GROMACS .gro file of C-alpha atoms in nm:
model
  241
    1MET     CA    1  -0.016   0.001   0.002
    2LYS     CA    2   0.287   0.238   0.087
    3ASN     CA    3   0.457   0.164  -0.258
    4GLN     CA    4   0.115   0.234  -0.434
    5GLN     CA    5   0.060   0.567  -0.245
    6LYS     CA    6   0.434   0.673  -0.322
    7LEU     CA    7   0.360   0.580  -0.692
    8ALA     CA    8   0.042   0.763  -0.706
    9GLY     CA    9   0.213   1.081  -0.540
   10THR     CA   10   0.493   1.042  -0.819
   11SER     CA   11   0.233   1.028  -1.095
   12SER     CA   12   0.045   1.326  -0.945
   13ALA     CA   13   0.354   1.532  -0.928
   14ARG     CA   14   0.432   1.461  -1.290
   15ASP     CA   15   0.079   1.568  -1.394
   16HIS     CA   16   0.135   1.898  -1.213
   17GLU     CA   17   0.474   1.944  -1.394
   18LEU     CA   18   0.354   1.843  -1.741
   19ALA     CA   19   0.071   2.091  -1.712
   20ASN     CA   20   0.296   2.379  -1.615
   21TYR     CA   21   0.559   2.304  -1.889
   22LEU     CA   22   0.266   2.264  -2.156
   23HIS     CA   23   0.142   2.604  -2.029
   24THR     CA   24   0.470   2.761  -2.077
   25LEU     CA   25   0.542   2.615  -2.398
   26ALA     CA   26   0.207   2.729  -2.534
   27GLY     CA   27   0.282   3.080  -2.414
   28LEU     CA   28   0.612   3.087  -2.584
   29LEU     CA   29   0.465   2.972  -2.901
   30ASP     CA   30   0.177   3.213  -2.863
   31LEU     CA   31   0.436   3.480  -2.825
   32GLU     CA   32   0.623   3.359  -3.133
   33MET     CA   33   0.930   3.311  -2.925
   34TYR     CA   34   1.024   2.994  -3.124
   35ALA     CA   35   1.376   2.973  -3.043
   36ARG     CA   36   1.313   3.026  -2.661
   37ALA     CA   37   1.061   2.744  -2.708
   38ARG     CA   38   1.320   2.516  -2.857
   39GLN     CA   39   1.559   2.594  -2.585
   40PHE     CA   40   1.303   2.514  -2.318
   41VAL     CA   41   1.229   2.176  -2.471
   42ALA     CA   42   1.612   2.093  -2.489
   43GLU     CA   43   1.655   2.196  -2.114
   44LEU     CA   44   1.369   1.991  -2.021
   45SER     CA   45   1.491   1.670  -2.198
   46GLY     CA   46   1.861   1.726  -2.109
   47ASP     CA   47   1.954   1.764  -2.481
   48PRO     CA   48   2.218   2.019  -2.587
   49VAL     CA   49   2.064   2.358  -2.707
   50PRO     CA   50   2.045   2.369  -3.085
   51GLU     CA   51   2.338   2.566  -3.239
   52ARG     CA   52   2.106   2.800  -3.422
   53ASP     CA   53   1.929   2.872  -3.098
   54ARG     CA   54   2.246   2.966  -2.885
   55ALA     CA   55   2.312   3.297  -3.023
   56PRO     CA   56   2.125   3.597  -2.872
   57GLY     CA   57   1.884   3.766  -3.079
   58ARG     CA   58   1.768   3.477  -3.287
   59ASP     CA   59   1.393   3.391  -3.263
   60HIS     CA   60   1.210   3.290  -3.596
   61ALA     CA   61   0.942   3.082  -3.710
   62PRO     CA   62   1.013   2.799  -3.955
   63GLY     CA   63   1.015   2.923  -4.311
   64ARG     CA   64   1.068   3.289  -4.211
   65ASP     CA   65   1.395   3.484  -4.230
   66PRO     CA   66   1.563   3.510  -3.895
   67ALA     CA   67   1.478   3.811  -3.694
   68PRO     CA   68   1.592   3.954  -3.367
   69GLU     CA   69   1.419   3.799  -3.064
   70ARG     CA   70   1.117   4.032  -2.955
   71ASP     CA   71   1.213   4.243  -2.677
   72HIS     CA   72   0.832   4.322  -2.615
   73VAL     CA   73   0.505   4.110  -2.570
   74PRO     CA   74   0.258   4.156  -2.816
   75GLU     CA   75  -0.064   4.299  -2.712
   76PRO     CA   76  -0.294   4.238  -2.532
   77HIS     CA   77  -0.011   4.145  -2.280
   78PRO     CA   78   0.043   4.435  -2.015
   79PRO     CA   79   0.350   4.670  -2.105
   80GLN     CA   80   0.531   4.578  -1.777
   81GLU     CA   81   0.604   4.224  -1.916
   82ARG     CA   82   0.793   4.363  -2.215
   83ARG     CA   83   1.151   4.294  -2.090
   84SER     CA   84   1.114   4.035  -1.830
   85GLU     CA   85   1.237   3.687  -1.861
   86PRO     CA   86   1.068   3.516  -2.151
   87LEU     CA   87   0.934   3.211  -1.955
   88LEU     CA   88   0.773   3.447  -1.704
   89HIS     CA   89   0.551   3.620  -1.950
   90ALA     CA   90   0.509   3.297  -2.150
   91LEU     CA   91   0.378   3.119  -1.838
   92LEU     CA   92   0.160   3.393  -1.751
   93ALA     CA   93   0.031   3.396  -2.108
   94GLY     CA   94  -0.047   3.036  -2.079
   95LYS     CA   95  -0.223   3.057  -1.746
   96ARG     CA   96  -0.406   3.381  -1.811
   97ALA     CA   97  -0.695   3.228  -2.015
   98ALA     CA   98  -0.773   2.970  -1.761
   99ALA     CA   99  -0.762   3.205  -1.495
  100ALA     CA  100  -1.011   3.454  -1.683
  101GLU     CA  101  -1.251   3.171  -1.718
  102ARG     CA  102  -1.291   3.152  -1.350
  103GLY     CA  103  -1.321   3.523  -1.328
  104VAL     CA  104  -0.971   3.578  -1.179
  105THR     CA  105  -0.732   3.848  -1.335
  106LEU     CA  106  -0.365   3.724  -1.361
  107ARG     CA  107  -0.109   4.003  -1.349
  108LEU     CA  108   0.258   4.090  -1.320
  109ALA     CA  109   0.368   4.300  -1.031
  110ASP     CA  110   0.468   4.643  -1.116
  111ARG     CA  111   0.836   4.620  -1.045
  112PRO     CA  112   1.127   4.526  -1.273
  113ALA     CA  113   1.170   4.162  -1.346
  114PRO     CA  114   1.516   4.019  -1.450
  115SER     CA  115   1.574   3.954  -1.806
  116ARG     CA  116   1.774   3.627  -1.726
  117PRO     CA  117   1.719   3.511  -1.370
  118ALA     CA  118   1.993   3.274  -1.198
  119VAL     CA  119   1.734   2.996  -1.188
  120ALA     CA  120   1.712   2.696  -1.401
  121SER     CA  121   1.418   2.720  -1.643
  122TYR     CA  122   1.224   2.418  -1.526
  123ASP     CA  123   1.264   2.533  -1.153
  124LEU     CA  124   1.113   2.868  -1.244
  125VAL     CA  125   0.821   2.719  -1.413
  126THR     CA  126   0.770   2.473  -1.118
  127VAL     CA  127   0.755   2.743  -0.852
  128LEU     CA  128   0.552   2.998  -1.044
  129GLY     CA  129   0.337   2.751  -1.204
  130ASN     CA  130   0.237   2.565  -0.893
  131LEU     CA  131   0.191   2.893  -0.694
  132ILE     CA  132  -0.011   3.051  -0.963
  133ASP     CA  133  -0.237   2.753  -0.962
  134ASN     CA  134  -0.303   2.749  -0.597
  135ALA     CA  135  -0.349   3.126  -0.567
  136VAL     CA  136  -0.623   3.122  -0.871
  137ASP     CA  137  -0.797   2.831  -0.691
  138ALA     CA  138  -0.804   3.048  -0.357
  139ALA     CA  139  -0.914   3.356  -0.552
  140ALA     CA  140  -1.180   3.189  -0.741
  141ALA     CA  141  -1.325   2.969  -0.461
  142HIS     CA  142  -1.373   3.279  -0.234
  143PRO     CA  143  -1.427   3.563  -0.490
  144PRO     CA  144  -1.403   3.925  -0.363
  145ALA     CA  145  -1.546   4.195  -0.584
  146LYS     CA  146  -1.239   4.176  -0.830
  147PRO     CA  147  -1.040   3.851  -0.757
  148PHE     CA  148  -0.700   3.868  -0.880
  149VAL     CA  149  -0.343   3.692  -0.869
  150GLU     CA  150  -0.028   3.913  -0.885
  151VAL     CA  151   0.311   3.750  -0.977
  152GLY     CA  152   0.636   3.915  -0.897
  153MET     CA  153   1.001   3.829  -0.972
  154TRP     CA  154   1.305   4.033  -0.885
  155ALA     CA  155   1.681   4.004  -0.844
  156GLU     CA  156   1.867   4.057  -0.520
  157PRO     CA  157   2.249   4.071  -0.495
  158ASP     CA  158   2.264   3.704  -0.379
  159ALA     CA  159   1.934   3.559  -0.488
  160THR     CA  160   1.614   3.561  -0.716
  161VAL     CA  161   1.301   3.602  -0.538
  162LEU     CA  162   0.973   3.490  -0.672
  163SER     CA  163   0.646   3.598  -0.532
  164VAL     CA  164   0.271   3.506  -0.583
  165ALA     CA  165  -0.005   3.695  -0.408
  166ASP     CA  166  -0.404   3.660  -0.425
  167ASN     CA  167  -0.674   3.854  -0.286
  168GLY     CA  168  -0.876   3.528  -0.158
  169PRO     CA  169  -0.950   3.435   0.203
  170GLY     CA  170  -0.589   3.374   0.312
  171VAL     CA  171  -0.440   3.103   0.519
  172PRO     CA  172  -0.480   3.106   0.896
  173THR     CA  173  -0.160   3.128   1.091
  174ALA     CA  174  -0.203   2.789   1.248
  175LEU     CA  175  -0.236   2.608   0.906
  176ARG     CA  176   0.074   2.781   0.721
  177ALA     CA  177   0.320   2.509   0.812
  178ALA     CA  178   0.061   2.223   0.724
  179VAL     CA  179   0.004   2.344   0.376
  180PHE     CA  180   0.358   2.234   0.264
  181ARG     CA  181   0.298   1.886   0.358
  182GLU     CA  182   0.256   1.642   0.080
  183GLY     CA  183  -0.119   1.549   0.054
  184TRP     CA  184  -0.261   1.823   0.260
  185SER     CA  185  -0.540   2.013   0.088
  186THR     CA  186  -0.885   2.155   0.156
  187LYS     CA  187  -1.001   2.078  -0.212
  188LYS     CA  188  -1.143   1.747  -0.320
  189ALA     CA  189  -0.896   1.557  -0.560
  190PRO     CA  190  -1.022   1.520  -0.906
  191PRO     CA  191  -1.019   1.156  -1.057
  192HIS     CA  192  -0.674   1.024  -1.135
  193ARG     CA  193  -0.502   1.326  -0.993
  194GLY     CA  194  -0.381   1.409  -0.636
  195ARG     CA  195  -0.417   1.722  -0.436
  196GLY     CA  196  -0.176   1.859  -0.197
  197ILE     CA  197   0.123   1.832  -0.445
  198GLY     CA  198   0.209   2.180  -0.571
  199LEU     CA  199   0.341   2.352  -0.261
  200THR     CA  200   0.549   2.030  -0.181
  201LEU     CA  201   0.709   2.072  -0.508
  202VAL     CA  202   0.779   2.452  -0.458
  203ARG     CA  203   0.938   2.358  -0.116
  204GLY     CA  204   1.158   2.074  -0.278
  205VAL     CA  205   1.288   2.324  -0.533
  206ALA     CA  206   1.364   2.581  -0.264
  207ARG     CA  207   1.550   2.312  -0.059
  208ARG     CA  208   1.778   2.219  -0.350
  209TYR     CA  209   1.871   2.585  -0.381
  210GLY     CA  210   1.934   2.624  -0.007
  211GLY     CA  211   1.653   2.880  -0.034
  212SER     CA  212   1.338   2.941   0.146
  213VAL     CA  213   0.976   2.963   0.105
  214ARG     CA  214   0.749   3.188   0.335
  215LEU     CA  215   0.365   3.206   0.338
  216GLY     CA  216   0.223   3.509   0.484
  217GLU     CA  217  -0.074   3.763   0.469
  218ARG     CA  218  -0.112   3.992   0.167
  219PRO     CA  219  -0.160   4.358   0.289
  220GLY     CA  220  -0.529   4.420   0.209
  221GLY     CA  221  -0.619   4.064   0.279
  222GLY     CA  222  -0.546   3.731   0.106
  223ALA     CA  223  -0.214   3.533   0.088
  224VAL     CA  224   0.135   3.584  -0.060
  225VAL     CA  225   0.408   3.311  -0.105
  226THR     CA  226   0.769   3.433  -0.136
  227VAL     CA  227   1.028   3.203  -0.275
  228ARG     CA  228   1.403   3.308  -0.224
  229LEU     CA  229   1.657   3.116  -0.436
  230PRO     CA  230   2.006   3.178  -0.388
  231ARG     CA  231   2.234   3.246  -0.691
  232ASN     CA  232   2.496   3.005  -0.560
  233PRO     CA  233   2.318   2.696  -0.407
  234PRO     CA  234   2.512   2.479  -0.189
  235VAL     CA  235   2.447   2.188  -0.422
  236ALA     CA  236   2.386   2.205  -0.788
  237ALA     CA  237   2.034   2.224  -0.887
  238GLY     CA  238   2.050   1.927  -1.112
  239ALA     CA  239   1.872   1.820  -1.408
  240ALA     CA  240   1.496   1.862  -1.510
  241PRO     CA  241   1.281   1.625  -1.310
   0.00000   0.00000   0.00000
């Protein structure tokens, strides 16, 4: 039974990761960042990045002449996303439509985001993807007048900091440690997919970097999760899961 539970947990974690990777890849394609999409696939698979995609400023569609990589996000994406890490606004693009269907606005915090954070691509997607999913669930399940989720990423001298906030009901202080335990969730698990996996994955990434995860109260109500990932982790982050 324990082995079956462990296998089910691994399967659920893979489901979470696959969904986040596909959202990101779809966002990159939607934004016509074809070279970055190929790089992302190569990084996930552990394959060498194609030579044609290694040089900066090369991002073009098949059959088109090479053109400089876009330094902006085509409308209707907000202008503050124009110079941030491509994976960040690709993930937002992939998640935004699903959030909107649930009545939740997904937006980027109004502060500069690094163009190339010192975090592995798959770790960035794992952390932000899972935090965004949880925040959208919280905001949609207990909607205030205008439910929203705000995503932030910024660089500090020795770390990259990721933040996801929502204006849902928040998390009581007594439960803030429990939410990071695998399998803990207030939501019913859908068929063939577990619950209580996302924050466990986020904590796992933070630990590999020798970093930290903090769950607190958002000013004005709601919750905010802040993840700090040191630039020089004590142990190499390793390959994609």
